[in-house]
XYZ file of C-alpha atoms in Angstrom:
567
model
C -44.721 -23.131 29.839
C -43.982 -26.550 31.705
C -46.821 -28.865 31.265
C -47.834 -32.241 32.736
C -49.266 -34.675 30.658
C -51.239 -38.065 31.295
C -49.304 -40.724 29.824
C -51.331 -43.847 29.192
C -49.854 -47.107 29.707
C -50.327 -51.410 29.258
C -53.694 -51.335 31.721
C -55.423 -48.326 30.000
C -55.856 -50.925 27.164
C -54.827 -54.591 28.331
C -55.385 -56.821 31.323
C -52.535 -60.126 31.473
C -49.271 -60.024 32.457
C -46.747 -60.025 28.920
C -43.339 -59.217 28.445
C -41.233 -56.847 26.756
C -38.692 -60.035 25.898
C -42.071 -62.124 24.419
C -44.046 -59.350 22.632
C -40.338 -58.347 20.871
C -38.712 -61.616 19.806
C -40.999 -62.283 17.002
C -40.209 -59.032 15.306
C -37.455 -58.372 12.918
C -35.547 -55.675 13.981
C -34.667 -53.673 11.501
C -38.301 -53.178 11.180
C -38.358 -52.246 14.511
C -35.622 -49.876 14.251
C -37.384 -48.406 11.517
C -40.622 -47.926 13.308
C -39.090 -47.106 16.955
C -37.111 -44.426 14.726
C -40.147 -43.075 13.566
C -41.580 -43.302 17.540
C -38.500 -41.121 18.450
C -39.260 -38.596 16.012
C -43.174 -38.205 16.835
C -42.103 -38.407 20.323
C -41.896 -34.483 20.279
C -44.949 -33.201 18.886
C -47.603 -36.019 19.057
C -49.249 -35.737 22.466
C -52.986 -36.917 21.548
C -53.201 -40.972 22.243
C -56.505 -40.876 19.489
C -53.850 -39.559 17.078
C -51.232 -41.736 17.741
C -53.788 -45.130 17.358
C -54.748 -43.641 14.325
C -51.325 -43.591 12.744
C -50.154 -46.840 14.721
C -52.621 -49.534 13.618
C -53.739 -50.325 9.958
C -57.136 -52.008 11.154
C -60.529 -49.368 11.211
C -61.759 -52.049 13.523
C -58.991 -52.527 15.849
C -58.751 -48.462 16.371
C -61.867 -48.266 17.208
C -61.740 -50.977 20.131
C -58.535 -49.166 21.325
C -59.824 -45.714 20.972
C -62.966 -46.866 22.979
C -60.905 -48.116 26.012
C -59.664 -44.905 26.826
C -61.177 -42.892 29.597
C -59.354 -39.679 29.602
C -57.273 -38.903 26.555
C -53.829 -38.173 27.495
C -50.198 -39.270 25.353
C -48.954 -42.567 24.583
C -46.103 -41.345 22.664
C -43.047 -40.424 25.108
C -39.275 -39.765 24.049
C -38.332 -41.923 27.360
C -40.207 -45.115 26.536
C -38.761 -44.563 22.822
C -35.267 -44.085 23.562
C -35.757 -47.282 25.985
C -37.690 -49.131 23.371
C -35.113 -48.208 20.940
C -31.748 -49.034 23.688
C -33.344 -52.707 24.118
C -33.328 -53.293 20.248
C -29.956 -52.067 19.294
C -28.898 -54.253 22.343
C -30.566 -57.223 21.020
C -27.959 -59.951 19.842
C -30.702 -62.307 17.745
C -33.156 -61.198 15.371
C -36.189 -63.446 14.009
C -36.716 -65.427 11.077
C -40.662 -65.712 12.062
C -43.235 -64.661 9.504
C -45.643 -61.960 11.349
C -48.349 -60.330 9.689
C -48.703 -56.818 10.174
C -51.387 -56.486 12.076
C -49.824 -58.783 14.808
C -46.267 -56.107 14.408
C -48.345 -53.193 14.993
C -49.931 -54.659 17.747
C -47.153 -56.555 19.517
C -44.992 -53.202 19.640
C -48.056 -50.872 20.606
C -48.259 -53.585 23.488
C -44.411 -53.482 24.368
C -44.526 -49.882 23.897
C -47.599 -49.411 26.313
C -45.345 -52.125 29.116
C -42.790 -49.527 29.019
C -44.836 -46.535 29.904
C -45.918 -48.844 32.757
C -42.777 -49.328 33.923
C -42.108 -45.723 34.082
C -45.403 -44.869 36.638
C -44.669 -47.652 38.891
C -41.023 -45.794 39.035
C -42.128 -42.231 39.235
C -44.890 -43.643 41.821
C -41.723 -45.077 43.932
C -39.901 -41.657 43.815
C -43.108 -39.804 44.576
C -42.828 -41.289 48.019
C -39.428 -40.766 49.354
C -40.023 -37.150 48.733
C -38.780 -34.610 51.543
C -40.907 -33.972 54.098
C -39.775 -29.595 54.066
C -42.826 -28.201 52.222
C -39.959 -26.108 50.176
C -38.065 -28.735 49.172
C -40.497 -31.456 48.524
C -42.206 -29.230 45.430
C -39.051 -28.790 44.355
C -38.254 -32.546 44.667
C -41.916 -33.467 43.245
C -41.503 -31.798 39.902
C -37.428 -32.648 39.240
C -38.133 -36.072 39.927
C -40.966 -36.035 37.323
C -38.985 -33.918 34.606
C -35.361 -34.262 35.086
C -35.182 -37.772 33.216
C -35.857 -36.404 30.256
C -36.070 -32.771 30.096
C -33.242 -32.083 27.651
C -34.271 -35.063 25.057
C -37.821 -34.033 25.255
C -37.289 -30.054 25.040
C -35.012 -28.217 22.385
C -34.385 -26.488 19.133
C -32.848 -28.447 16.118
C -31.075 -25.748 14.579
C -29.696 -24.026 17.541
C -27.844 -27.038 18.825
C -26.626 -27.512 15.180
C -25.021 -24.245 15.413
C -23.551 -24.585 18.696
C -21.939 -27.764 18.076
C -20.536 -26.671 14.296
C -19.150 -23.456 16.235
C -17.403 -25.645 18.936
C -16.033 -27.875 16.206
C -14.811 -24.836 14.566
C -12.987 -23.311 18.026
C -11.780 -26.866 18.289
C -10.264 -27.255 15.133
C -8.624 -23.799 15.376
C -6.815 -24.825 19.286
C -5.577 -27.867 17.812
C -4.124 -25.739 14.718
C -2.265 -22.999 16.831
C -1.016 -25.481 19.321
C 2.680 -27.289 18.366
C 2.225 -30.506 20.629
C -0.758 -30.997 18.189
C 0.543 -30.505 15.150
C 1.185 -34.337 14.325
C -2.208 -35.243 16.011
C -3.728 -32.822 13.323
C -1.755 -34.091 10.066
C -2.569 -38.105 11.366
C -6.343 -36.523 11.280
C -6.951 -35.036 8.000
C -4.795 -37.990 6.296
C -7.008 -40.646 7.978
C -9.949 -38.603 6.417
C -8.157 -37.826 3.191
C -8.414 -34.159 3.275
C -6.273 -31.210 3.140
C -7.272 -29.031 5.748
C -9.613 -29.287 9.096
C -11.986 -26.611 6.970
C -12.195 -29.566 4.468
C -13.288 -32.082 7.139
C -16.150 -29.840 8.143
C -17.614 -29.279 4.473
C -17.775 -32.686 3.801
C -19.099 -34.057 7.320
C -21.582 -30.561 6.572
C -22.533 -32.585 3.214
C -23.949 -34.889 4.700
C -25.501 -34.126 8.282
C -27.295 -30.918 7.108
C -29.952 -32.312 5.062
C -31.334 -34.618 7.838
C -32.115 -31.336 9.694
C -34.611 -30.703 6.836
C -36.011 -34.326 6.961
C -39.812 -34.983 7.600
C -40.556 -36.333 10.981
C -43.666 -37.606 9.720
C -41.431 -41.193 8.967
C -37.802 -42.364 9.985
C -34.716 -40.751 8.608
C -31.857 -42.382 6.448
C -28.781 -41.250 5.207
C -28.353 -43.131 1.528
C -24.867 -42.701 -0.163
C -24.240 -42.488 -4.082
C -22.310 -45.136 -5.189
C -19.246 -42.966 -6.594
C -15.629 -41.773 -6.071
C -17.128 -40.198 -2.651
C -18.757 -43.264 -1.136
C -15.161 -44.443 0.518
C -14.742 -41.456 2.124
C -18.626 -40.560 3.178
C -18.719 -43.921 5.174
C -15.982 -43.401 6.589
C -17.591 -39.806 7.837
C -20.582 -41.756 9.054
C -18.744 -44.353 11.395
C -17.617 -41.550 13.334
C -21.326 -41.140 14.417
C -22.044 -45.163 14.413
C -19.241 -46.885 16.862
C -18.836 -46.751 20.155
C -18.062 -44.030 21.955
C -15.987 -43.967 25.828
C -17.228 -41.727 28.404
C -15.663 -40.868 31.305
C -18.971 -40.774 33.257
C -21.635 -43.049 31.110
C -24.881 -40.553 30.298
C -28.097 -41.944 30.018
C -28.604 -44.005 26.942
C -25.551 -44.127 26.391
C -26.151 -47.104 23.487
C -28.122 -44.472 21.686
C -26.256 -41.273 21.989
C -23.044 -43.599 21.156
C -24.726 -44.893 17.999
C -27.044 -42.036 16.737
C -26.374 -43.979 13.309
C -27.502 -47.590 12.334
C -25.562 -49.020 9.297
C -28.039 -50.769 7.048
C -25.730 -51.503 4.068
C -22.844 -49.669 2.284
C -24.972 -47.277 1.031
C -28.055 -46.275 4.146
C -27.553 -45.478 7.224
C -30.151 -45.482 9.566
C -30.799 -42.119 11.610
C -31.838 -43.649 15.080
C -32.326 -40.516 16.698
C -31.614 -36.816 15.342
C -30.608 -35.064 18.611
C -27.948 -37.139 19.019
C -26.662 -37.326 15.855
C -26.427 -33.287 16.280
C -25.181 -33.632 19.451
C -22.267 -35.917 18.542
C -20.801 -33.616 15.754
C -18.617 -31.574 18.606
C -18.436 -34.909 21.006
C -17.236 -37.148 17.928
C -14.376 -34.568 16.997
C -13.156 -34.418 20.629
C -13.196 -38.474 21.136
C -11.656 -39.035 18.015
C -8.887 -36.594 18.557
C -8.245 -38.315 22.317
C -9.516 -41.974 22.015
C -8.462 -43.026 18.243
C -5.870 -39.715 16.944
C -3.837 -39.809 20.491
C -3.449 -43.370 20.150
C -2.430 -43.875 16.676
C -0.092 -40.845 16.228
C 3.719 -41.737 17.242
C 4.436 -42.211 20.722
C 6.718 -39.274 20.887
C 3.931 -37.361 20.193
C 1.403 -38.987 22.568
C -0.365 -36.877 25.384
C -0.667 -38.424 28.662
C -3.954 -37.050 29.929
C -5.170 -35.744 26.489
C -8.725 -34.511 28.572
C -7.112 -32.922 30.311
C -6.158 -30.532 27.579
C -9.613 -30.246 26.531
C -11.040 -29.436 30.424
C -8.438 -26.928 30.801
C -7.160 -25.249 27.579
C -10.311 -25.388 25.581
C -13.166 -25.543 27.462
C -12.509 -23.416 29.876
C -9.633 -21.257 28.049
C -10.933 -20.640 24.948
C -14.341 -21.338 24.590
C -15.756 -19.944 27.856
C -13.297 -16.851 27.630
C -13.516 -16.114 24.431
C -17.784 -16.244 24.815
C -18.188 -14.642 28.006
C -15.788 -11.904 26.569
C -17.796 -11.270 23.475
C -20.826 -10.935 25.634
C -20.212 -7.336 26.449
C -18.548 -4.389 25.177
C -15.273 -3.847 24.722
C -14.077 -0.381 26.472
C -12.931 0.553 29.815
C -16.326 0.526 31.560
C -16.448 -3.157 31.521
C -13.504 -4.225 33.426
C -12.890 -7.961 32.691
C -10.736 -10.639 33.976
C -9.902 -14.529 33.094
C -8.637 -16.807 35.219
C -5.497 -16.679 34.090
C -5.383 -12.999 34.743
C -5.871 -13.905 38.530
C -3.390 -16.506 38.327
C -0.777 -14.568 36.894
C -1.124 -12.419 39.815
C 0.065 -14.815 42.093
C -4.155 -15.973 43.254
C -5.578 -19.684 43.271
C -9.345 -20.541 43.915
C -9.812 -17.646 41.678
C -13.238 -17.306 39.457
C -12.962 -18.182 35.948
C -14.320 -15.019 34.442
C -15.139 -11.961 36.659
C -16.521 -8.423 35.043
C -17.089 -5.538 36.578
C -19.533 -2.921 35.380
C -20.018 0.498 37.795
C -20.715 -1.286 40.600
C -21.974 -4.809 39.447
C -19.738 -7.499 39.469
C -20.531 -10.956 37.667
C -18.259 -13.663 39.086
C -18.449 -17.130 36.519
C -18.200 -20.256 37.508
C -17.863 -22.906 34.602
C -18.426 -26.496 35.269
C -18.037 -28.991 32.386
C -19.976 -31.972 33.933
C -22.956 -34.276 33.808
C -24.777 -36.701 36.104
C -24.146 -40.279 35.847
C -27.138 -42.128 33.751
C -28.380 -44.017 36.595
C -28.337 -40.801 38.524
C -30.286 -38.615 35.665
C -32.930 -40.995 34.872
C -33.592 -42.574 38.564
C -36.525 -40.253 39.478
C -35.332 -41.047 43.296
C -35.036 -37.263 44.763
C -32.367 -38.975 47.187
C -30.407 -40.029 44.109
C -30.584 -37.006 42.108
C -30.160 -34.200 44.767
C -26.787 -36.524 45.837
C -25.988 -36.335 42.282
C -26.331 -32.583 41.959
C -24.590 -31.838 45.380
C -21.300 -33.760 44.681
C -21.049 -31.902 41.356
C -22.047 -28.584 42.179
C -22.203 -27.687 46.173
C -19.868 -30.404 47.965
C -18.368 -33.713 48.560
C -17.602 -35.459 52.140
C -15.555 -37.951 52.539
C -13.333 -39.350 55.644
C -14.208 -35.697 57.094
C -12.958 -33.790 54.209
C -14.789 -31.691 52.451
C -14.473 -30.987 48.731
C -15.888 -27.563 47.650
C -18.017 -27.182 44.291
C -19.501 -24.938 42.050
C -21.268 -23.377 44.747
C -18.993 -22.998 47.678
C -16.383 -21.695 45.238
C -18.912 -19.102 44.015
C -19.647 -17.760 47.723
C -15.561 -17.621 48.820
C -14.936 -15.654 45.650
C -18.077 -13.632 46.655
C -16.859 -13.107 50.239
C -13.407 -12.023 48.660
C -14.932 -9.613 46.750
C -15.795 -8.097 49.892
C -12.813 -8.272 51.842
C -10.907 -6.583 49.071
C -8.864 -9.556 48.555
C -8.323 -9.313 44.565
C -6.542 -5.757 45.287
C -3.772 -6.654 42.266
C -7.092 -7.186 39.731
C -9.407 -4.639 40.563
C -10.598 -2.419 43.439
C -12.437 0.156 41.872
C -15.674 -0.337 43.912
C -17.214 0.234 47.062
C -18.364 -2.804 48.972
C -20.879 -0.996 50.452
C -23.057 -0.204 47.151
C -21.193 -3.281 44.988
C -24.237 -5.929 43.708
C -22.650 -9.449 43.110
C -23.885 -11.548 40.098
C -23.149 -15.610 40.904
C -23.447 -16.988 37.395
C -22.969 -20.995 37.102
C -22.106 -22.111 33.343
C -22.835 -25.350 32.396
C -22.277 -27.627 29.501
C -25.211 -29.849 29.415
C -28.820 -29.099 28.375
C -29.949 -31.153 31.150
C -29.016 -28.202 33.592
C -31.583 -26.400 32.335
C -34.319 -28.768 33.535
C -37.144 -25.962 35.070
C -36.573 -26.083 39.080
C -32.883 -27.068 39.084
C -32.062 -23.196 39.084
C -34.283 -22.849 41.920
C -33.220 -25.775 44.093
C -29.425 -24.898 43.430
C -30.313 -21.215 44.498
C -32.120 -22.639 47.396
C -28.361 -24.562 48.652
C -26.750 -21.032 47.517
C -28.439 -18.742 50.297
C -28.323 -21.537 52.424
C -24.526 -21.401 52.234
C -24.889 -17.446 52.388
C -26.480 -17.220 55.914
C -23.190 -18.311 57.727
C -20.586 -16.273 55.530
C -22.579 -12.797 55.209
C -24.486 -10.271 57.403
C -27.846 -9.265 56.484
C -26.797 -5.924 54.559
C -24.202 -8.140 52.464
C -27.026 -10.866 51.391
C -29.392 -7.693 50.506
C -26.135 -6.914 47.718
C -26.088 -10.913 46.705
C -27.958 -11.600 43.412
C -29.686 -15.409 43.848
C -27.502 -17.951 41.484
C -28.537 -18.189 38.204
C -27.542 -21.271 35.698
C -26.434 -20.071 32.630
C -26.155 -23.213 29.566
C -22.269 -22.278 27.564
C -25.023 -22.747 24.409
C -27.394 -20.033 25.125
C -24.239 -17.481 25.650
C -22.732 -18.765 22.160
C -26.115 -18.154 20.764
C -27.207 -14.730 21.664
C -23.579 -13.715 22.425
C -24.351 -10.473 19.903
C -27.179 -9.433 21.528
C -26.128 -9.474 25.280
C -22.945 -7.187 23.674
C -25.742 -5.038 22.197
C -26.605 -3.798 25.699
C -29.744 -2.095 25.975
C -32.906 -3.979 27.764
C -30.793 -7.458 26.383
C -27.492 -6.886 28.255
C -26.744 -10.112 30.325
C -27.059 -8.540 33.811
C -30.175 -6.889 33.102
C -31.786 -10.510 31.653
C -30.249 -11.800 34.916
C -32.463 -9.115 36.640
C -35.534 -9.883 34.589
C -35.245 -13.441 34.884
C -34.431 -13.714 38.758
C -37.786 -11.231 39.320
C -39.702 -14.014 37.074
C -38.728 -16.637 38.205
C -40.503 -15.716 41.892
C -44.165 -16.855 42.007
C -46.752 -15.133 43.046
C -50.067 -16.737 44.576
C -53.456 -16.109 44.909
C -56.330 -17.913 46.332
C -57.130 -19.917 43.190
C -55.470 -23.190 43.086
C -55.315 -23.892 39.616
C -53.935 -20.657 39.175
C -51.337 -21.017 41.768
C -50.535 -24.576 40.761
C -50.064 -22.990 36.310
C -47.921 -19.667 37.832
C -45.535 -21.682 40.062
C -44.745 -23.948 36.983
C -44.276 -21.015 34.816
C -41.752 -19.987 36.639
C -40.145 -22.884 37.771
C -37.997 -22.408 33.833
C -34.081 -22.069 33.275
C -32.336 -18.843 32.083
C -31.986 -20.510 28.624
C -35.636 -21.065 28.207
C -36.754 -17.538 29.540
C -33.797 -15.743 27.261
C -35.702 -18.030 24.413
C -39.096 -16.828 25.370
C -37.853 -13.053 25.127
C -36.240 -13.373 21.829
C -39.161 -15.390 20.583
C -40.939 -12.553 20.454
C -38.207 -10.542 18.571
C -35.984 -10.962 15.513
C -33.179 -12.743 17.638
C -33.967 -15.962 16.555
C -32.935 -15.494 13.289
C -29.535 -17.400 12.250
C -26.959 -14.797 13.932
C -25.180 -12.755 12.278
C -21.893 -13.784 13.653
C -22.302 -16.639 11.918
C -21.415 -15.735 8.893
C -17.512 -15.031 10.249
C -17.195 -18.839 10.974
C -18.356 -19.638 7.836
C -15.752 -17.361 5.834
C -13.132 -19.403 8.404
C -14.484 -22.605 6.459
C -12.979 -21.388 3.443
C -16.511 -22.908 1.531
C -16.184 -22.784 -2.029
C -18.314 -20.676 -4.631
C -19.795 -22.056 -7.347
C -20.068 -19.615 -10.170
């Protein structure tokens, strides 16, 4: 369920007019990377402002005051004002040499923390006026602007990302391996990180990062070495996750999700925020192998455009073909085509993955992409709708136009009507054929609830001037479909039954229509229900089953790890 909360800010408890800069300087900061850390942790779960006083301050008599100035209990803690507490420390050049006592800490940050929660309403108070006037729209624009920010920091499970990203790393390792032009980028690798094999590299980097999964929230997380033939090689793990990373569009917080660690000494590393340490197992691999590996190896052996052997061998290649492909059975009933298979027949502008089943067809369209920070966290519907359009419906420029996801969708849609794909298949009738638009994406922040809808709103948009009324009727509406959440339950789409994809696309699509009544409340808790991606619905169905146990699949890419026993 998407919920609203009331997030409490500087004049719920204060009157004046302080500063982040003067509450801060003061404070030592690793102390405040410790306790921010902490923040970030909490963040999740702790949504009761009484509770979070009571854990903040070590004064009975100063909780009470606080707790007394509150007139309707809502959350202090937020994962925004964290991450942007925590992005102004790391980014602090001085630290103090000031003795404060701790009850002036505790209450200098609760104060900073409280100015930043502030600066977030006056922001989302901004966007909340340049909404869209069309009553459609503007809902749509009212609750992206007020979720999108943070959506995918805020809302996700530990261990499923964990798997996802150690099963990319593992379909990483093994395209580097099989590929010649490589081979030398591979060898430079595993000798920088003194091991024999990439299966190696993964157990010991698996060493380390799997216990902070199991950490307790309740405090911050460290990472502490032993001082012993293993502590070279250990730090020199951990720096992957605690330099500076290059992106070619910068995300938001990008300070953060480039240093997810915090060296304290030789020995502790600070965990500044667990997501992103998760996250940055897969990223780090990739930016090592094309920012550090590419450069260093021999310049005989350098790639020119080394992304652009990640974009289109890997991600697209091998890890979206080879999921998509294990999503449903393998026998002549499901008739299914890459995009290579199109291309080999002579077609461009093809779809990158199209099965047919009787007389359903599922066209996929992947797009590895994200919005730019500024874009993401801007809570300006004029922003973020831009944003969305360039990358997935179109881009204008000096009268051009640039098709996306979206447009590409609906001319491989409209060729599936003409007949034009008569070299891959023709096997149906377009008279009784149902079309299933899929758009993959890469990033959890696509599955921020309404997105799906306000895509799906540009989709039939687009469909009106390409399609007669019969044709639209045979349309399925566009559902967004995370690369993770196929990865995950990849066995049990292939299973078939009430949990084969196109059916879930069914369920999901009838859900994800509201239905109103004349109680307002009621109407205002439905619309929000429904307002959720594919990835969370698929979650909320397998909740309630034995899915979300580890999958069994698993258990092949561990054997490819070559682990070893101990008797």
């Amino acid at each position: 369920m998407t919920q609203m909360i009331l997030r409490l800010n500087y004049q719920t408890f204060f009157d004046g007019k302080e500063t982040l800069i003067e509450l801060l300087k003061p404070l030592d900061k690793d102390d405040l990377l410790r306790a921010v850390s902490y923040f970030v942790n909490r963040s999740k779960t702790e949504k009761n402002a009484i509770t979070t006083i009571n854990n903040w301050f070590s004064d009975n008599d100063v909780k009470s005051e606080l707790i007394s100035r509150i007139r309707s209990n809502g959350s202090i803690l937020n994962i925004f004002s964290s991450l942007k507490l925590l992005n102004y420390i790391l980014e602090r050049d001085e630290n103090t040499t000031e003795a404060i006592d701790k009850n002036e800490f505790e209450l200098r940050l609760f104060k900073a923390y409280l100015l930043l929660n502030s600066e977030q309403d006056t922001t989302e108070e901004s966007g909340q006026k340049k909404l869209p006037k069309d009553d459609d729209e503007r809902i749509i624009a009212s609750l992206l602007t007020l979720s999108y920010h943070d959506y995918d920091i805020q809302n996700y499970i530990l261990h499923e990302v964990f798997l996802s990203q150690l099963i990319k790393s593992i379909e990483y390792f093994q395209f580097i391996e099989q590929h010649s032009i490589l081979k030398n980028h591979l060898i430079l690798f595993l000798d920088k990180y003194k091991c024999s094999n990439w299966q190696e590299w993964i157990y010991k980097l698996l060493n380390i990062i799997i216990p902070v999964l199991g950490h307790n929230n309740d405090t911050y997380s460290e990472i502490r070495l032993e001082a012993d033939d293993s502590l070279e090689t250990n730090t020199l793990f951990l720096s992957l996750f605690s330099v500076p990373i290059e992106y070619t569009e910068l995300p938001d917080f990008t300070t953060i999700r480039s240093n997810p660690l915090q060296k304290v000494n030789d020995h502790t590393f600070l965990v500044i925020n667990k997501l992103f340490l998760i996250e940055r197992i897969f990223k780090s691999v990739i930016f090592e192998f094309s920012l550090k590996i590419n450069k260093e190896v021999s310049e005989e052996f350098r790639i020119r455009d080394f992304r652009s052997i990640y974009c289109d061998f890997f991600s697209e290649q091998v890890l979206l073909y080879q999921t998509i492909w294990k999503c449903f059975p393998s026998n002549s009933k499901y008739q299914k085509f890459k995009g290579e298979d199109f291309k080999s027949q002579g077609y461009s502008s093809e779809p990158d993955f199209y099965i047919r089943f009787k007389n359903k067809i599922l066209l996929f369209e992947s797009k590895d992409v994200i919005l730019k920070g500024e874009e993401k966290i801007s809570r300006d519907y004029s922003i973020l709708s831009k944003g969305l359009k360039d990358k997935f419906l179109k881009v204008e420029k000096d009268g051009k136009t640039s098709k996306k996801a979206i447009l590409q969708i609906i001319e491989n849609i409209k060729r599936v009507f003409d007949e034009y794909y008569k070299k891959i298949d023709v096997s149906y009738n377009t008279d009784y054929v149902k079309v299933y638009p899929v758009l993959v994406i890469h990033d959890r922040q696509f599955d921020t609830p309404e997105l799906n809808r306000l895509l799906n709103k540009w989709f039939r948009e687009e469909l009106d001037s390409t399609f007669d009324t019969n044709q639209k009727k045979q349309i399925k509406n566009l559902t967004i479909i995370n690369i993770d959440t196929l990865i995950i339950y990849q066995e049990h789409f292939f299973k078939r039954g009430e949990y084969g994809l196109e059916i879930l696309i069914d369920k999901y699509q009838a859900f994800a229509k509201p239905t109103f009544s004349t109680n307002y409340e009621k109407n205002i808790e439905n619309y929000m229900n429904t307002s959720i991606s594919f990835s969370a619905f698929v979650g909320n169905i397998f909740d309630k089953t034995d899915f979300k146990e580890t999958p069994s699949f698993i258990e092949s890419y561990i054997k490819k790890l070559n682990i070893p026993t101990v008797d």
